Amino acid sequence: MNHFLDIHKTDPAELRKIIDQASATKQARLGRPKAALDDELPLKDRMVALIFEKPSTRTRVSFDVGVRQMGGQTMVLSGKDMQLGHGETIADTARVLSRYVDMIMIRTFDETVLTEMAEYADVPVINGLTDRTHPCQIMADVLTYEEHRGPIKGKKVVWTGDGNNVCASFLHAAGQFGFDMTFTGPAQLDPEEEFMGFARSKGSTIQVERDPFKAVEGADLIVADTWVSMHDSQSSKERRHNMLRPYQVNDHLMSHAKDDALFMHCLPAHREEEVTSAVMDGPQSVIFDEAENRLHAQKAIMRWCLGA
Ligand code: CP
Ligand code: NVA
């Protein structure tokens, strides 16, 4: 049994196996109806709990569909409707759920909720986003990059804007998959040193460049995310927007990257804020492939967790 808690906590060879399996099972399903079962049914007779303490479209639907395609069943739970939201400890919740279900995916605020859940559960626990990281998203993003451009190893990724949870998992992936990363954004929103330090300790070149035009020089991939994350207070919105406006990804910024640079965004996006519609809907954008690949990457992650 394996938990999938974060990219830096999973062995690089295992991460590579997950990506390869995601790619193979995606190919095997090409042209089939979305509700068709896979050839193999590795989750047959398995029940998966999907717990959400924050809103979600992609994570919720892609996990649910993925489990069903693999022959399993799901139970989608809202944190606030559970006793979890009314004082029952995480440890007790983990022990109880382990008596009913074979795997738990949780999207939560504080990452200690995730780590405690994993510590006390007898079944695998998957991180569906916390305030600090979003590993399933970046597994899908690595798969997406490699489908379009081949191995991500040695490439230059530029993260624009807020050094948030998705950026943190990208930095973990830089270390584990061997690519370089430049962060460009205001100093107040730099990624935590811990995340950059991890990637550097694995030999990746990690840079911080305040000038977005200098940052994207030679970039193979440019990534943006919302300027106000679900865990950020709405009262900080105006201040954040003012700080982040110079980092908007638009055609002018894209023209300073490599000609074949890709654009990614985990979505949901705020059009004309962190990125223009021209870029989102333009030829370099692979945002909807990323969204699709959540399904394929997570199916492989779930199989890895269960050894199935
Ligand atoms: N990218 C992502 O995790 O989207 P949702 O918030 O819709 O799940
Ligand atoms: N950084 C965003 C990602 C949403 C998928 C958030 O945490 O709200």
PDB file of N, CA and C in Angstrom, residues 25 51 54 65 80 84 96 99-100 103 106 113 118 140 143 181 186 196 201 228 286:
ATOM      1  N   THR A  25      -2.469   3.542 -20.724  1.00  0.00           N
ATOM      2  CA  THR A  25      -3.901   3.270 -20.562  1.00  0.00           C
ATOM      3  C   THR A  25      -4.740   4.325 -21.300  1.00  0.00           C
ATOM      4  N   ILE A  51     -13.133  13.077  -0.694  1.00  0.00           N
ATOM      5  CA  ILE A  51     -13.549  14.081   0.298  1.00  0.00           C
ATOM      6  C   ILE A  51     -13.122  15.473  -0.153  1.00  0.00           C
ATOM      7  N   LYS A  54     -12.956  21.853  -0.102  1.00  0.00           N
ATOM      8  CA  LYS A  54     -12.935  23.053  -0.959  1.00  0.00           C
ATOM      9  C   LYS A  54     -13.653  22.687  -2.247  1.00  0.00           C
ATOM     10  N   VAL A  65     -14.779   9.564 -12.463  1.00  0.00           N
ATOM     11  CA  VAL A  65     -14.822   8.844 -13.738  1.00  0.00           C
ATOM     12  C   VAL A  65     -13.707   7.790 -13.787  1.00  0.00           C
ATOM     13  N   LYS A  80     -17.731  19.513   4.988  1.00  0.00           N
ATOM     14  CA  LYS A  80     -18.577  20.229   5.960  1.00  0.00           C
ATOM     15  C   LYS A  80     -19.808  19.427   6.366  1.00  0.00           C
ATOM     16  N   LEU A  84     -16.216  15.291  10.451  1.00  0.00           N
ATOM     17  CA  LEU A  84     -14.885  15.917  10.324  1.00  0.00           C
ATOM     18  C   LEU A  84     -14.985  17.434  10.461  1.00  0.00           C
ATOM     19  N   VAL A  96     -12.135   5.182  10.985  1.00  0.00           N
ATOM     20  CA  VAL A  96     -13.501   4.750  10.646  1.00  0.00           C
ATOM     21  C   VAL A  96     -13.620   4.516   9.132  1.00  0.00           C
ATOM     22  N   ARG A  99     -12.488   1.315   7.625  1.00  0.00           N
ATOM     23  CA  ARG A  99     -13.321   0.109   7.782  1.00  0.00           C
ATOM     24  C   ARG A  99     -14.340  -0.034   6.640  1.00  0.00           C
ATOM     25  N   TYR A 100     -14.558   1.051   5.897  1.00  0.00           N
ATOM     26  CA  TYR A 100     -15.587   1.019   4.843  1.00  0.00           C
ATOM     27  C   TYR A 100     -15.029   1.074   3.421  1.00  0.00           C
ATOM     28  N   MET A 103      -9.742   3.230  -0.348  1.00  0.00           N
ATOM     29  CA  MET A 103      -8.799   4.320  -0.655  1.00  0.00           C
ATOM     30  C   MET A 103      -9.512   5.648  -0.365  1.00  0.00           C
ATOM     31  N   ILE A 106      -8.394  13.154  -0.605  1.00  0.00           N
ATOM     32  CA  ILE A 106      -8.905  14.319   0.133  1.00  0.00           C
ATOM     33  C   ILE A 106      -8.337  15.625  -0.391  1.00  0.00           C
ATOM     34  N   VAL A 113      -3.958  18.007   7.870  1.00  0.00           N
ATOM     35  CA  VAL A 113      -5.165  17.161   7.762  1.00  0.00           C
ATOM     36  C   VAL A 113      -4.848  15.953   6.872  1.00  0.00           C
ATOM     37  N   ALA A 118      -3.320  10.227   6.505  1.00  0.00           N
ATOM     38  CA  ALA A 118      -2.448   9.148   6.012  1.00  0.00           C
ATOM     39  C   ALA A 118      -1.841   8.359   7.172  1.00  0.00           C
ATOM     40  N   ALA A 140      -0.258  15.209 -14.087  1.00  0.00           N
ATOM     41  CA  ALA A 140      -0.980  15.391 -15.359  1.00  0.00           C
ATOM     42  C   ALA A 140      -0.221  16.356 -16.274  1.00  0.00           C
ATOM     43  N   LEU A 143       2.792  14.607 -17.878  1.00  0.00           N
ATOM     44  CA  LEU A 143       2.268  13.753 -18.950  1.00  0.00           C
ATOM     45  C   LEU A 143       1.927  14.605 -20.184  1.00  0.00           C
ATOM     46  N   MET A 181      13.665  25.422 -13.460  1.00  0.00           N
ATOM     47  CA  MET A 181      12.486  26.275 -13.292  1.00  0.00           C
ATOM     48  C   MET A 181      12.888  27.681 -12.900  1.00  0.00           C
ATOM     49  N   PRO A 186       6.114  38.864  -7.843  1.00  0.00           N
ATOM     50  CA  PRO A 186       6.557  39.816  -6.823  1.00  0.00           C
ATOM     51  C   PRO A 186       7.197  39.091  -5.630  1.00  0.00           C
ATOM     52  N   MET A 196      12.001  25.340  -3.302  1.00  0.00           N
ATOM     53  CA  MET A 196      13.098  25.621  -4.241  1.00  0.00           C
ATOM     54  C   MET A 196      14.338  24.832  -3.831  1.00  0.00           C
ATOM     55  N   SER A 201      18.479  20.696  -4.516  1.00  0.00           N
ATOM     56  CA  SER A 201      19.231  19.574  -3.913  1.00  0.00           C
ATOM     57  C   SER A 201      19.289  18.380  -4.859  1.00  0.00           C
ATOM     58  N   VAL A 228      -5.606  34.564  -6.942  1.00  0.00           N
ATOM     59  CA  VAL A 228      -6.176  34.413  -5.591  1.00  0.00           C
ATOM     60  C   VAL A 228      -6.631  32.965  -5.454  1.00  0.00           C
ATOM     61  N   VAL A 286      -2.100  24.281 -23.977  1.00  0.00           N
ATOM     62  CA  VAL A 286      -2.482  22.858 -23.857  1.00  0.00           C
ATOM     63  C   VAL A 286      -3.354  22.659 -22.612  1.00  0.00           C
TER      64      VAL A 286
END
